Tab-separated table of C-alpha atoms in Angstrom:
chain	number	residue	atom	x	y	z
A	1	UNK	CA	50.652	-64.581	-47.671
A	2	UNK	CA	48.053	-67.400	-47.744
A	3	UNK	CA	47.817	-69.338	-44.419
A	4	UNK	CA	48.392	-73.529	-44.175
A	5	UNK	CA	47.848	-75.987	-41.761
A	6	UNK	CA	49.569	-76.173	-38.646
A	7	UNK	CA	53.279	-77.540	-38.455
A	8	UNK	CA	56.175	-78.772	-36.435
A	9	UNK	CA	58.419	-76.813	-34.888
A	10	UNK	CA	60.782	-75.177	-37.095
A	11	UNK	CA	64.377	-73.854	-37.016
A	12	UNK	CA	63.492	-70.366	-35.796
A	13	UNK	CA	64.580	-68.449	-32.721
A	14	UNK	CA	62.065	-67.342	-30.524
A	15	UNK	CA	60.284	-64.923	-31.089
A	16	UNK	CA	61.233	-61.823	-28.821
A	17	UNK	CA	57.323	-61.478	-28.304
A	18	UNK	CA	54.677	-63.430	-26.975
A	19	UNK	CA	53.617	-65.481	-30.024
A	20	UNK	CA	50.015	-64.374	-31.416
A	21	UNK	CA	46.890	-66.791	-32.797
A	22	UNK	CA	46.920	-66.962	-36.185
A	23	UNK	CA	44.326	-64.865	-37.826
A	24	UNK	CA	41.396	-67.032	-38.032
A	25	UNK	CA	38.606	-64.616	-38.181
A	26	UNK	CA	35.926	-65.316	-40.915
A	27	UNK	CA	35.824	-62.979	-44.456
A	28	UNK	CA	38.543	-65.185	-46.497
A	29	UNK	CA	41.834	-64.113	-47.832
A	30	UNK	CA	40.857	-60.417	-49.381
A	31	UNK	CA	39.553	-59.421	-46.104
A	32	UNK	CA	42.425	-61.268	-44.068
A	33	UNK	CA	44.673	-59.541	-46.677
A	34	UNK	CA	43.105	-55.896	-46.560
A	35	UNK	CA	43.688	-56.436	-42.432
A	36	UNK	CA	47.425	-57.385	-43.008
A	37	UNK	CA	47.251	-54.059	-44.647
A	38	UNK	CA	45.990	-51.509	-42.288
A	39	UNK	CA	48.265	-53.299	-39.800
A	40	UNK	CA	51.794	-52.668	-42.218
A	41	UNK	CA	50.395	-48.920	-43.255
A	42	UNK	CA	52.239	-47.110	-40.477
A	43	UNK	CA	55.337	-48.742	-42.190
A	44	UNK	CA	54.302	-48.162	-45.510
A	45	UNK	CA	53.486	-44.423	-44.263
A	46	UNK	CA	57.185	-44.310	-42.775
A	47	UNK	CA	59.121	-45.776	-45.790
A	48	UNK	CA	57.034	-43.486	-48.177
A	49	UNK	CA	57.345	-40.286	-46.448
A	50	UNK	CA	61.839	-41.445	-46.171
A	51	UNK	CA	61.709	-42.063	-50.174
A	52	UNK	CA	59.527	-38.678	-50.891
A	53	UNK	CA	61.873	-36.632	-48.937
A	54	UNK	CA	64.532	-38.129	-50.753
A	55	UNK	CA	63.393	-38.031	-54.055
A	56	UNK	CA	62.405	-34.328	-53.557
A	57	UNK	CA	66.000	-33.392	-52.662
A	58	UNK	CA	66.962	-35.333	-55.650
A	59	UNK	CA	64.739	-33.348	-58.278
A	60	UNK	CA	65.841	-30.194	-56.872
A	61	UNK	CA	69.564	-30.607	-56.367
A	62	UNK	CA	69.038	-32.006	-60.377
A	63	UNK	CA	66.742	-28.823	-61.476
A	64	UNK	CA	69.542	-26.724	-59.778
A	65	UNK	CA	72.439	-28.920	-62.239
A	66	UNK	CA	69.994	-28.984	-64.786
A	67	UNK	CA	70.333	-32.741	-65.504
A	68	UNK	CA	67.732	-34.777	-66.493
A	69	UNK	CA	66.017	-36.277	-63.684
A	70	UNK	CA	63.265	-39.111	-65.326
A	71	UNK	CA	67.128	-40.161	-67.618
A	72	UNK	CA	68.876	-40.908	-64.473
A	73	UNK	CA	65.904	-42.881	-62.079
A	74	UNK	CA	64.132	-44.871	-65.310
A	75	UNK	CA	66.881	-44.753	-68.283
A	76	UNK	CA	70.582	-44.462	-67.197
A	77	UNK	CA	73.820	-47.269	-66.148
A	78	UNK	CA	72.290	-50.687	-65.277
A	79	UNK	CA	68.813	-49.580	-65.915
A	80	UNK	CA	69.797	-49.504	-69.705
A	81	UNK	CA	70.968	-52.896	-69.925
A	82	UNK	CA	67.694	-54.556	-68.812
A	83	UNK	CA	65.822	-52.136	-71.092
A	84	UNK	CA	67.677	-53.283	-74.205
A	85	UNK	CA	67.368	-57.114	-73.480
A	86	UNK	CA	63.640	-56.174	-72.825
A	87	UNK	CA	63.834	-55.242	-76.292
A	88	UNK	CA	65.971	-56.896	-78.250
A	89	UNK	CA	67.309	-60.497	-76.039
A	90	UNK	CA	70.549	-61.600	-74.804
A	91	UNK	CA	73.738	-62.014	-76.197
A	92	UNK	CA	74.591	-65.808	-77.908
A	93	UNK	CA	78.519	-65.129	-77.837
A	94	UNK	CA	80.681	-65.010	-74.746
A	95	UNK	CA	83.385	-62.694	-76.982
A	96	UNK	CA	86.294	-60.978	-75.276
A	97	UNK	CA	85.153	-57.244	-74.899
A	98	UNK	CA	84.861	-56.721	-71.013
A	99	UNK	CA	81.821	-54.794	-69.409
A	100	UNK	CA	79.894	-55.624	-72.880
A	101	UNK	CA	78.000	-59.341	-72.500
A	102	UNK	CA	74.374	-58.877	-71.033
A	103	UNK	CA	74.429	-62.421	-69.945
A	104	UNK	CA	75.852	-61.173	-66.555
A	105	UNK	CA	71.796	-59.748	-65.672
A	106	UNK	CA	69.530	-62.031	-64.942
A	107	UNK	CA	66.322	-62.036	-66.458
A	108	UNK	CA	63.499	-61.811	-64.531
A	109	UNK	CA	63.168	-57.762	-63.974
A	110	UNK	CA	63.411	-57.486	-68.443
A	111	UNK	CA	60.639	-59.975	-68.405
A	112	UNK	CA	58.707	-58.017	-66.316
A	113	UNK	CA	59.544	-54.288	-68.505
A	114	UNK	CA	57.907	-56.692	-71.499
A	115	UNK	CA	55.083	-58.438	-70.171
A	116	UNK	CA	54.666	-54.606	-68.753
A	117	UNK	CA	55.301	-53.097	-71.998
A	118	UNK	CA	52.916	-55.295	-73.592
A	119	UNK	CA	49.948	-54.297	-71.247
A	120	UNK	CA	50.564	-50.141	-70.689
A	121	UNK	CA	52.983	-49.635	-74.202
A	122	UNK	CA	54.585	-46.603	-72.306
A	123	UNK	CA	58.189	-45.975	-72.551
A	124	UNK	CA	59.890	-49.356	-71.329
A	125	UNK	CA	61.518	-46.836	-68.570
A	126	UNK	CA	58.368	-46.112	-67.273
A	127	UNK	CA	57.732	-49.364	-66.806
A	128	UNK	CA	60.861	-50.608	-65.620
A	129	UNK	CA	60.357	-47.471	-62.988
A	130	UNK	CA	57.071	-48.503	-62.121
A	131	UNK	CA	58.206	-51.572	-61.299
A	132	UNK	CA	60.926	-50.587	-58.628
A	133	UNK	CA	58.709	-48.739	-56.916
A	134	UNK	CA	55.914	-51.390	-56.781
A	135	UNK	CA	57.931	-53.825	-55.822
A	136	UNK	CA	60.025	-51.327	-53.287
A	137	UNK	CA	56.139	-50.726	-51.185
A	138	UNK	CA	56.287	-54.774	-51.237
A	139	UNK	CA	59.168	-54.999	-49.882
A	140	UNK	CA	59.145	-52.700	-47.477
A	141	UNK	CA	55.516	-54.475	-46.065
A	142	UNK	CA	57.471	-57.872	-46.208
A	143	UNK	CA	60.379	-56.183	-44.219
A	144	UNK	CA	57.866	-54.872	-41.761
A	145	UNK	CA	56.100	-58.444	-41.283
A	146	UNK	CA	59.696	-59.905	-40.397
A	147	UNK	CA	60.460	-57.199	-38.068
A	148	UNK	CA	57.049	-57.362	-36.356
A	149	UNK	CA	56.905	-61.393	-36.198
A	150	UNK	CA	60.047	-61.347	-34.638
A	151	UNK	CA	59.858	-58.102	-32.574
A	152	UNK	CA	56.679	-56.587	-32.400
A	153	UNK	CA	54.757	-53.994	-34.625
A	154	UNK	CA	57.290	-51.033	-33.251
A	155	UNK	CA	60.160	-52.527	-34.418
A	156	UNK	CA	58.938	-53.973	-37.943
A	157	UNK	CA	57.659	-50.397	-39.070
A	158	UNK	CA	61.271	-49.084	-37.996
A	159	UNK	CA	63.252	-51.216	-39.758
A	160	UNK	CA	61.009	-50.466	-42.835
A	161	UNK	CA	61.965	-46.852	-43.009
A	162	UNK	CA	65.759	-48.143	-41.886
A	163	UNK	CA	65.420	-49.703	-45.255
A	164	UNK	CA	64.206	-46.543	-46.844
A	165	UNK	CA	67.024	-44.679	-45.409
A	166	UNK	CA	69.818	-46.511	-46.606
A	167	UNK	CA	72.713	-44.424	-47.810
A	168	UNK	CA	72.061	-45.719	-51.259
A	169	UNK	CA	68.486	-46.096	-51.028
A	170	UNK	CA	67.505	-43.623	-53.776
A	171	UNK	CA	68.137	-46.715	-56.321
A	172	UNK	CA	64.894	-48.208	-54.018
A	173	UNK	CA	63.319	-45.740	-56.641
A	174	UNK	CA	65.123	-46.748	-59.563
A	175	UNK	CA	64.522	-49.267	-62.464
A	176	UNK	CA	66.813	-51.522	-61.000
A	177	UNK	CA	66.541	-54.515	-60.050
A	178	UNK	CA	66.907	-53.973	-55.949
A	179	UNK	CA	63.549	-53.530	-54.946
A	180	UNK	CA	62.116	-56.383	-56.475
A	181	UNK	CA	65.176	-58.426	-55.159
A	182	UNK	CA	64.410	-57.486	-51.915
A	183	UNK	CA	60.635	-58.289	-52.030
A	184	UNK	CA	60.893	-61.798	-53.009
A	185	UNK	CA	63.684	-62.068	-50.437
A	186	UNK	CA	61.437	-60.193	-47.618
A	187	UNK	CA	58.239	-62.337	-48.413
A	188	UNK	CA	60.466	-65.739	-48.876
A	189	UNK	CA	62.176	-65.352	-45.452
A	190	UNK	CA	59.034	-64.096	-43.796
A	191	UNK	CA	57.004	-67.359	-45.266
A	192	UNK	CA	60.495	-69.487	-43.941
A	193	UNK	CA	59.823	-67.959	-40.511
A	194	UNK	CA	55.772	-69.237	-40.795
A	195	UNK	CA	56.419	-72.366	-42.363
A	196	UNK	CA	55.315	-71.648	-45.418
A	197	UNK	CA	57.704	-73.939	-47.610
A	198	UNK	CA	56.273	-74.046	-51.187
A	199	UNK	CA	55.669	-70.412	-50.979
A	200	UNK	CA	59.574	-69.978	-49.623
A	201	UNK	CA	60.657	-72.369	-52.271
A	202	UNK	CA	58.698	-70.475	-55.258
A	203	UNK	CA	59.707	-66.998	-53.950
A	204	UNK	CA	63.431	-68.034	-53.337
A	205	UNK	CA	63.573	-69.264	-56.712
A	206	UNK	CA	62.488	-65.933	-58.692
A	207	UNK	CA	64.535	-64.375	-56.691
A	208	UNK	CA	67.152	-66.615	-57.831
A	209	UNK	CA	65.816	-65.316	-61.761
A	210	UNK	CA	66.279	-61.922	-60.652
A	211	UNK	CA	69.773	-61.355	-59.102
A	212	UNK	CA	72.874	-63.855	-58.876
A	213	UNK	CA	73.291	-63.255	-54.847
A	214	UNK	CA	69.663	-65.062	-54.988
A	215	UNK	CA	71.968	-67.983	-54.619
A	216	UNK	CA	72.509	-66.866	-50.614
A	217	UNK	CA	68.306	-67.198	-50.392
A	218	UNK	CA	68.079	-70.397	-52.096
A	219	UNK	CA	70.533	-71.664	-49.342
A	220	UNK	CA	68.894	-70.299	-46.441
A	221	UNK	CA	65.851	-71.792	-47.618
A	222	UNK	CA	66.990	-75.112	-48.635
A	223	UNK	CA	69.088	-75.509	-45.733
A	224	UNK	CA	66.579	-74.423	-42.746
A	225	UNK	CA	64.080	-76.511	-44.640
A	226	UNK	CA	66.430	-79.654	-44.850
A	227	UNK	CA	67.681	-78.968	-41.347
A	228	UNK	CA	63.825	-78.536	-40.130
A	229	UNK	CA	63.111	-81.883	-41.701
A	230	UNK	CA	66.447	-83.536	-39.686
A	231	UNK	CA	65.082	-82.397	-36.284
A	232	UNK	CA	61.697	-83.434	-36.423
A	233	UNK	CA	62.948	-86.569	-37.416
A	234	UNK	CA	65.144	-86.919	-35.007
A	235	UNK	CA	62.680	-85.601	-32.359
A	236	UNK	CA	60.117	-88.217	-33.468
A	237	UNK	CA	62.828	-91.110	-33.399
A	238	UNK	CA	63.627	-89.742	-29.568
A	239	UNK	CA	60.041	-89.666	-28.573
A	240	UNK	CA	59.817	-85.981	-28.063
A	241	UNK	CA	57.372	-85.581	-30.427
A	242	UNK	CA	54.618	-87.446	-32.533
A	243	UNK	CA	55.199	-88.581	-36.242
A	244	UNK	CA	54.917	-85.547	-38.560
A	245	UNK	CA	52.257	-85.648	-41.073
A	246	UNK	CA	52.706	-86.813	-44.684
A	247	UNK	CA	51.774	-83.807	-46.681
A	248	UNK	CA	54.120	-81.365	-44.129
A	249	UNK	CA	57.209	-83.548	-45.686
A	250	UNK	CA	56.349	-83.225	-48.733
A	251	UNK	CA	55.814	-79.643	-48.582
A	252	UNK	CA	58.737	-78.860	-46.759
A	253	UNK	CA	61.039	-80.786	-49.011
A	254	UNK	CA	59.265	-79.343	-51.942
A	255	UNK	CA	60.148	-75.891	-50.759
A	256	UNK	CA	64.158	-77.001	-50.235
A	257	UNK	CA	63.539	-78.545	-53.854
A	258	UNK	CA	62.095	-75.282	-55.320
A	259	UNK	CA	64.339	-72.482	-53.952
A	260	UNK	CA	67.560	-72.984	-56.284
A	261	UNK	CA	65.780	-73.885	-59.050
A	262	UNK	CA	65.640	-69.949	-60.623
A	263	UNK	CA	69.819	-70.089	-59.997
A	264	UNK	CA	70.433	-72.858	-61.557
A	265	UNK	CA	67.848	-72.697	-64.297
A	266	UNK	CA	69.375	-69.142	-65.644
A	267	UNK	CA	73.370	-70.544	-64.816
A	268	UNK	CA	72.440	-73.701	-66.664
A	269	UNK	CA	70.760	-72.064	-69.419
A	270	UNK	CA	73.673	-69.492	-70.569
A	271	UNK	CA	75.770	-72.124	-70.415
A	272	UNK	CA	73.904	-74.061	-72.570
A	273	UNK	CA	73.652	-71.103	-75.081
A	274	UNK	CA	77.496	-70.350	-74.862
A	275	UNK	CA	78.283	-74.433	-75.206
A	276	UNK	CA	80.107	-74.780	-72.045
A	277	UNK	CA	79.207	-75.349	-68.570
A	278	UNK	CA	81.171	-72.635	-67.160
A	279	UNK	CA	79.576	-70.064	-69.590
A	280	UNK	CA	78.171	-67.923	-66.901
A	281	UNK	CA	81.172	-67.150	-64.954
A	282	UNK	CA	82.899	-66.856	-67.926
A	283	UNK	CA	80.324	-63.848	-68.352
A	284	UNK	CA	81.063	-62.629	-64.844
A	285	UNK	CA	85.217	-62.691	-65.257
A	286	UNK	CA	84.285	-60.530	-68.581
A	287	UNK	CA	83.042	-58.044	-65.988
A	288	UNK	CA	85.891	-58.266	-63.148
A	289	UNK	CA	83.750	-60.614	-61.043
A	290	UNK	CA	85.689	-63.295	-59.462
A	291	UNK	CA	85.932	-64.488	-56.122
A	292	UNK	CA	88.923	-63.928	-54.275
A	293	UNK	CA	88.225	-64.497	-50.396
A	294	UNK	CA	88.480	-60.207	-50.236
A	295	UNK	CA	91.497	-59.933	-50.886
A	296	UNK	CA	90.666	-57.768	-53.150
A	297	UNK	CA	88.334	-55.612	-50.941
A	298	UNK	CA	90.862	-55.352	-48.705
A	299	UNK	CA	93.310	-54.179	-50.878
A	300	UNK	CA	91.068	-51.591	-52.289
A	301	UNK	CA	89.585	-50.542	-48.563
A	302	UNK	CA	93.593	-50.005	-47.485
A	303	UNK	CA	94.187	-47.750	-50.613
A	304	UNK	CA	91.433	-45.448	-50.049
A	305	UNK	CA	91.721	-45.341	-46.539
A	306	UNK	CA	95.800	-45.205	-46.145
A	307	UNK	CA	96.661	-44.265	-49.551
A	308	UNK	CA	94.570	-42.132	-51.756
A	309	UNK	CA	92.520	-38.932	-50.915
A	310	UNK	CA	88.918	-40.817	-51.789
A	311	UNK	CA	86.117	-39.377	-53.117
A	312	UNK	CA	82.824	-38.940	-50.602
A	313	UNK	CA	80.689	-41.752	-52.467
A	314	UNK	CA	83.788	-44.760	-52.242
A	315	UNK	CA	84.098	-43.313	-48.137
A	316	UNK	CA	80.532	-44.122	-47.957
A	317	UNK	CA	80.636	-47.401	-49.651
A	318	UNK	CA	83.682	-48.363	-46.869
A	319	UNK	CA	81.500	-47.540	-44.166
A	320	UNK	CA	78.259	-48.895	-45.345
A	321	UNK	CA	80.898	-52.679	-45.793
A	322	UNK	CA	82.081	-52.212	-42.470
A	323	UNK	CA	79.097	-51.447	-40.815
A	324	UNK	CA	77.186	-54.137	-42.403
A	325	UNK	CA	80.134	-56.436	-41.153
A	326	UNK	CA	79.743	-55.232	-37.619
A	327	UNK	CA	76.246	-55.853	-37.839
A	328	UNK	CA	76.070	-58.796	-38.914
A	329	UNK	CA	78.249	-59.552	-35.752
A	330	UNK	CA	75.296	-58.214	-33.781
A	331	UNK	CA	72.625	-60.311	-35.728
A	332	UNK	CA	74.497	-63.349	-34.508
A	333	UNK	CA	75.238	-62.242	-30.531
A	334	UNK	CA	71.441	-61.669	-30.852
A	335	UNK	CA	70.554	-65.003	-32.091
A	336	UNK	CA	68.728	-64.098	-34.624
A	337	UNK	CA	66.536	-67.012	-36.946
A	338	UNK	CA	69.014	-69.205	-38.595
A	339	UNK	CA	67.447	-68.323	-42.434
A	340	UNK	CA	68.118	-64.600	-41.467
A	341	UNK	CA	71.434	-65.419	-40.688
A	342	UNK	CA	72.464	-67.635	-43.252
A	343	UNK	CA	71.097	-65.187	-46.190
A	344	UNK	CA	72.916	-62.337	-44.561
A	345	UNK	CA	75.628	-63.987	-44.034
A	346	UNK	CA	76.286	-65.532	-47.986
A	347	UNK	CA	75.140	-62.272	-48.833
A	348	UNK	CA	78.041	-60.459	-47.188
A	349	UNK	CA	80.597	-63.305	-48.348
A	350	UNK	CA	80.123	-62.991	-51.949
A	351	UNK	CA	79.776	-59.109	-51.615
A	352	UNK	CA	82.936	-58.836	-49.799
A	353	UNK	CA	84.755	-61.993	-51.430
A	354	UNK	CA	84.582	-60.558	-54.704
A	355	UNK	CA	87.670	-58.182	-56.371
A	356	UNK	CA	85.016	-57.231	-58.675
A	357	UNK	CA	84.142	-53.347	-59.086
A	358	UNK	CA	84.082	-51.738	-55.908
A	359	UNK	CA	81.786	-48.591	-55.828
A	360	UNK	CA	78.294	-50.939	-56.065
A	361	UNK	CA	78.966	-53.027	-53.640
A	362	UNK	CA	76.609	-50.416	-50.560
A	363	UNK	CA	74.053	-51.205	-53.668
A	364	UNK	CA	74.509	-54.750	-53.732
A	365	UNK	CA	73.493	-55.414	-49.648
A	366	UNK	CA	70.503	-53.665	-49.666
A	367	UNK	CA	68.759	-56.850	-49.772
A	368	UNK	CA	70.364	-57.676	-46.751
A	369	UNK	CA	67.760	-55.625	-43.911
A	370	UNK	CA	67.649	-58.571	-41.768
A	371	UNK	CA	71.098	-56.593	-40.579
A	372	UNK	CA	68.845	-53.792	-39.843
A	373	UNK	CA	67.283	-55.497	-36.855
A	374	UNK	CA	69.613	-55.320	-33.472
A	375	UNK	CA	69.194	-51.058	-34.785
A	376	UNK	CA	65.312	-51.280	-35.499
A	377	UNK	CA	64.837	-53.350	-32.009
A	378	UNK	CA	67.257	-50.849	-30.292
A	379	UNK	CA	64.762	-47.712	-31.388
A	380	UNK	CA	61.913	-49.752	-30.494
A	381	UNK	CA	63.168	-49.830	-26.905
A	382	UNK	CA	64.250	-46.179	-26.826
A	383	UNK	CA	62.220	-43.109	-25.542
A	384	UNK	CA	60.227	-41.673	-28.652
A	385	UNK	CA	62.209	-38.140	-29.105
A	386	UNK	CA	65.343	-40.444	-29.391
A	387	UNK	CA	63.909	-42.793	-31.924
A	388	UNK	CA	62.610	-39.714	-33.966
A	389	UNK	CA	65.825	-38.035	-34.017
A	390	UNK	CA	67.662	-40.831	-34.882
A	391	UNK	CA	65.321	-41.417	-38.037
A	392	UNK	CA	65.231	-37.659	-39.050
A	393	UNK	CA	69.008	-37.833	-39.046
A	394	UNK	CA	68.811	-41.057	-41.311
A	395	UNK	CA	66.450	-39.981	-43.552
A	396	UNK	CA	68.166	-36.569	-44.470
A	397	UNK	CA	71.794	-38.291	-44.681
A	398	UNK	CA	69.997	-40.528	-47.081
A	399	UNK	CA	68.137	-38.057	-49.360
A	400	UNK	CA	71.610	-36.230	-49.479
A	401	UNK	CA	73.827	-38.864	-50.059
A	402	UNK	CA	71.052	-39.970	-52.240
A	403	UNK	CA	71.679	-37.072	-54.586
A	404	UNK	CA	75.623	-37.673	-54.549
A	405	UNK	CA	75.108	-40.756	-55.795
A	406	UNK	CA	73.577	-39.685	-58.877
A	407	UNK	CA	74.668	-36.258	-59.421
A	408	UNK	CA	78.470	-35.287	-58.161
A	409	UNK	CA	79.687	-39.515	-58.559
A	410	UNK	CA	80.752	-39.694	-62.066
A	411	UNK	CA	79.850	-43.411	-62.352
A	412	UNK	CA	77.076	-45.637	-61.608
A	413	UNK	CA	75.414	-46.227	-58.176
């Protein structure tokens, strides 16, 4: 991320490390970059050898079933949708089939497959693939620069291969639109957390073009920024602190400007093309999405839990809610940085507050690593044979539950 000019204080917690000089040394923004780099490769390293083992369980447990292993990672469920509107556009009709209007995806990962397309004219799943997995090494060195900001190097490269070994994390690898999700949302929070505004704002709002939850990261951008803006101001008005410099405002209330823009943009735009205002969530109820404070969730938690005799995948979509609840009960004990907390916690409201379909719902938080950190920090501070044993375990459970997903589920991830 480029560097700026000093700033205020902002609405972070402290740091749980002495803070560091910024990176001043001559050579410009390549060679600044290329250090960035070398100091995020042990995490890179980490999160590539998690995915590798998991993608290698995958092929073989698929070469063993004899299914098709490029269908299912660049061609199959979701990953078909964006392919088609790469191809041939969105729908003009709201209709009344349900699970049928492509309005519900958002648009920025089938822009990508055709400006992609356009440059390498390879199948549009290999570029839709390519993409994921770009954008999942991205993410992972944006997780790792929020983790070691607010931790220390130790912790960040942890909670990078956390990420990787995710019970659902195999889709990291898939032409969905997760990975790039959570690199716009790793890099936005991380340039919240340096005062980077317009770079928040901008990142927040293609994030916002890529995924409807980007709503949760336009509000913990906006909001910190706004709420940054209040306390200087009232700082200044108390004395505490000198008047703030023109062209911080302005940047800082750019970047609370910027960050819902992608939302509302795509929201505004199908409901322009449908002629009524309410044409997008019209889309969603088409595909059993409506908010219902989780009741819903509840309901369906209590049935496979009390009721039915579940299958393996819905178990581990229970406990992957419930721990991510309990976690984020830990991220707040912990005091973690209020844009953390507020995308987290939006994140885990509309996730949970919706009766919509239940099995993708351990798919739809992996955005949400800052829940990762009270673990990552935890293995930072424990003996070395504890903290490998702990990620060995993780990474196998993931690879194999990785293969479930995709091979003994009958539906998609």
């Amino acid at each position: 991320m480029p560097s700026t000019s000093a700033a205020p204080p902002r609405i972070v917690s402290p740091s749980r490390r002495p803070r560091v000089a910024p990176d001043r040394s001559p050579g410009g923004r390549p060679a600044r970059a290329a250090r960035a780099l070398r100091h995020a490769s042990p995490a890179l390293l980490a999160y590539a050898a998690v995915r590798l083992l998991g993608l290698l369980v995958f092929a073989l447990w698929a070469r063993g079933e004899h299914r098709g292993v490029w269908h299912l990672l660049a061609e199959s469920w979701d990953i078909d949708w964006y392919l088609k509107i790469a191809d041939k556009g969105y729908a003009d009709t709201l209709g009344t089939q349900f699970d049928a209007n492509n309005l519900a995806f958002f648009p920025l990962h089938p822009l990508l497959i055709r400006a992609g397309s356009v440059i390498a004219p390879e199948p549009r799943g290999a570029v839709g693939l390519a993409i994921a997995v770009t954008c999942s090494f991205l993410a992972a060195w944006g997780i790792f620069a929020v983790g070691d900001h607010l931790y220390g190097r130790r912790t960040g490269v942890l909670l990078a291969a956390l990420w990787g070994s995710l019970p659902v994390a195999l889709v990291q690898w898939m032409g969905y639109t997760e990975s790039l999700f959570t690199a716009l949302t790793a890099w936005a929070l991380y340039a919240v957390l340096t005062g980077r505004w317009i770079w928040a704002g901008t990142l927040a709002a293609l994030a916002g073009l890529t995924r409807p939850t980007g709503v949760a990261l336009a509000a913990a951008v906006s909001l910190t920024a706004l709420l940054t803006l209040f306390r200087q101001h009232r700082r200044v008005r108390r004395g505490e602190a000198q008047e703030t410099e023109g062209g911080y405002l302005v940047r800082t209330l750019l970047g609370a400007l910027l960050a819902p823009l992608g939302w509302l943009s795509y929201v505004g735009w199908v409901g322009l093309r449908l002629g009524r205002w309410d044409g997008y969530f019209a889309v969603q109820k088409l595909w059993h999405n409506e908010w219902d404070g989780g009741v819903g969730t509840l309901r369906t938690m209590y049935d496979l839990l009390a009721v039915q005799r579940p299958q393996l995948f819905l178990m581990m979509v229970t406990a992957t809610l419930l721990a991510s609840a309990a976690l984020f009960v830990l991220s707040v004990g912990d005091r973690q940085p209020l844009p953390l907390l507020v995308f987290t916690g939006l994140l885990l409201l509309i996730v949970l507050g919706s009766k919509g379909v239940y099995f993708p719902r351990a798919r739809f938080l992996l955005p949400a690593f800052p829940l990762l950190l009270p673990l990552a920090a935890a293995l930072a501070r424990a003996r070395t044979h504890v903290a490998v044993t702990v990620m060995v375990t993780a990474a196998v459970t993931s690879a194999a539950l990785g293969g479930h997903m995709l091979l003994a589920w009958l539906g998609p991830p």
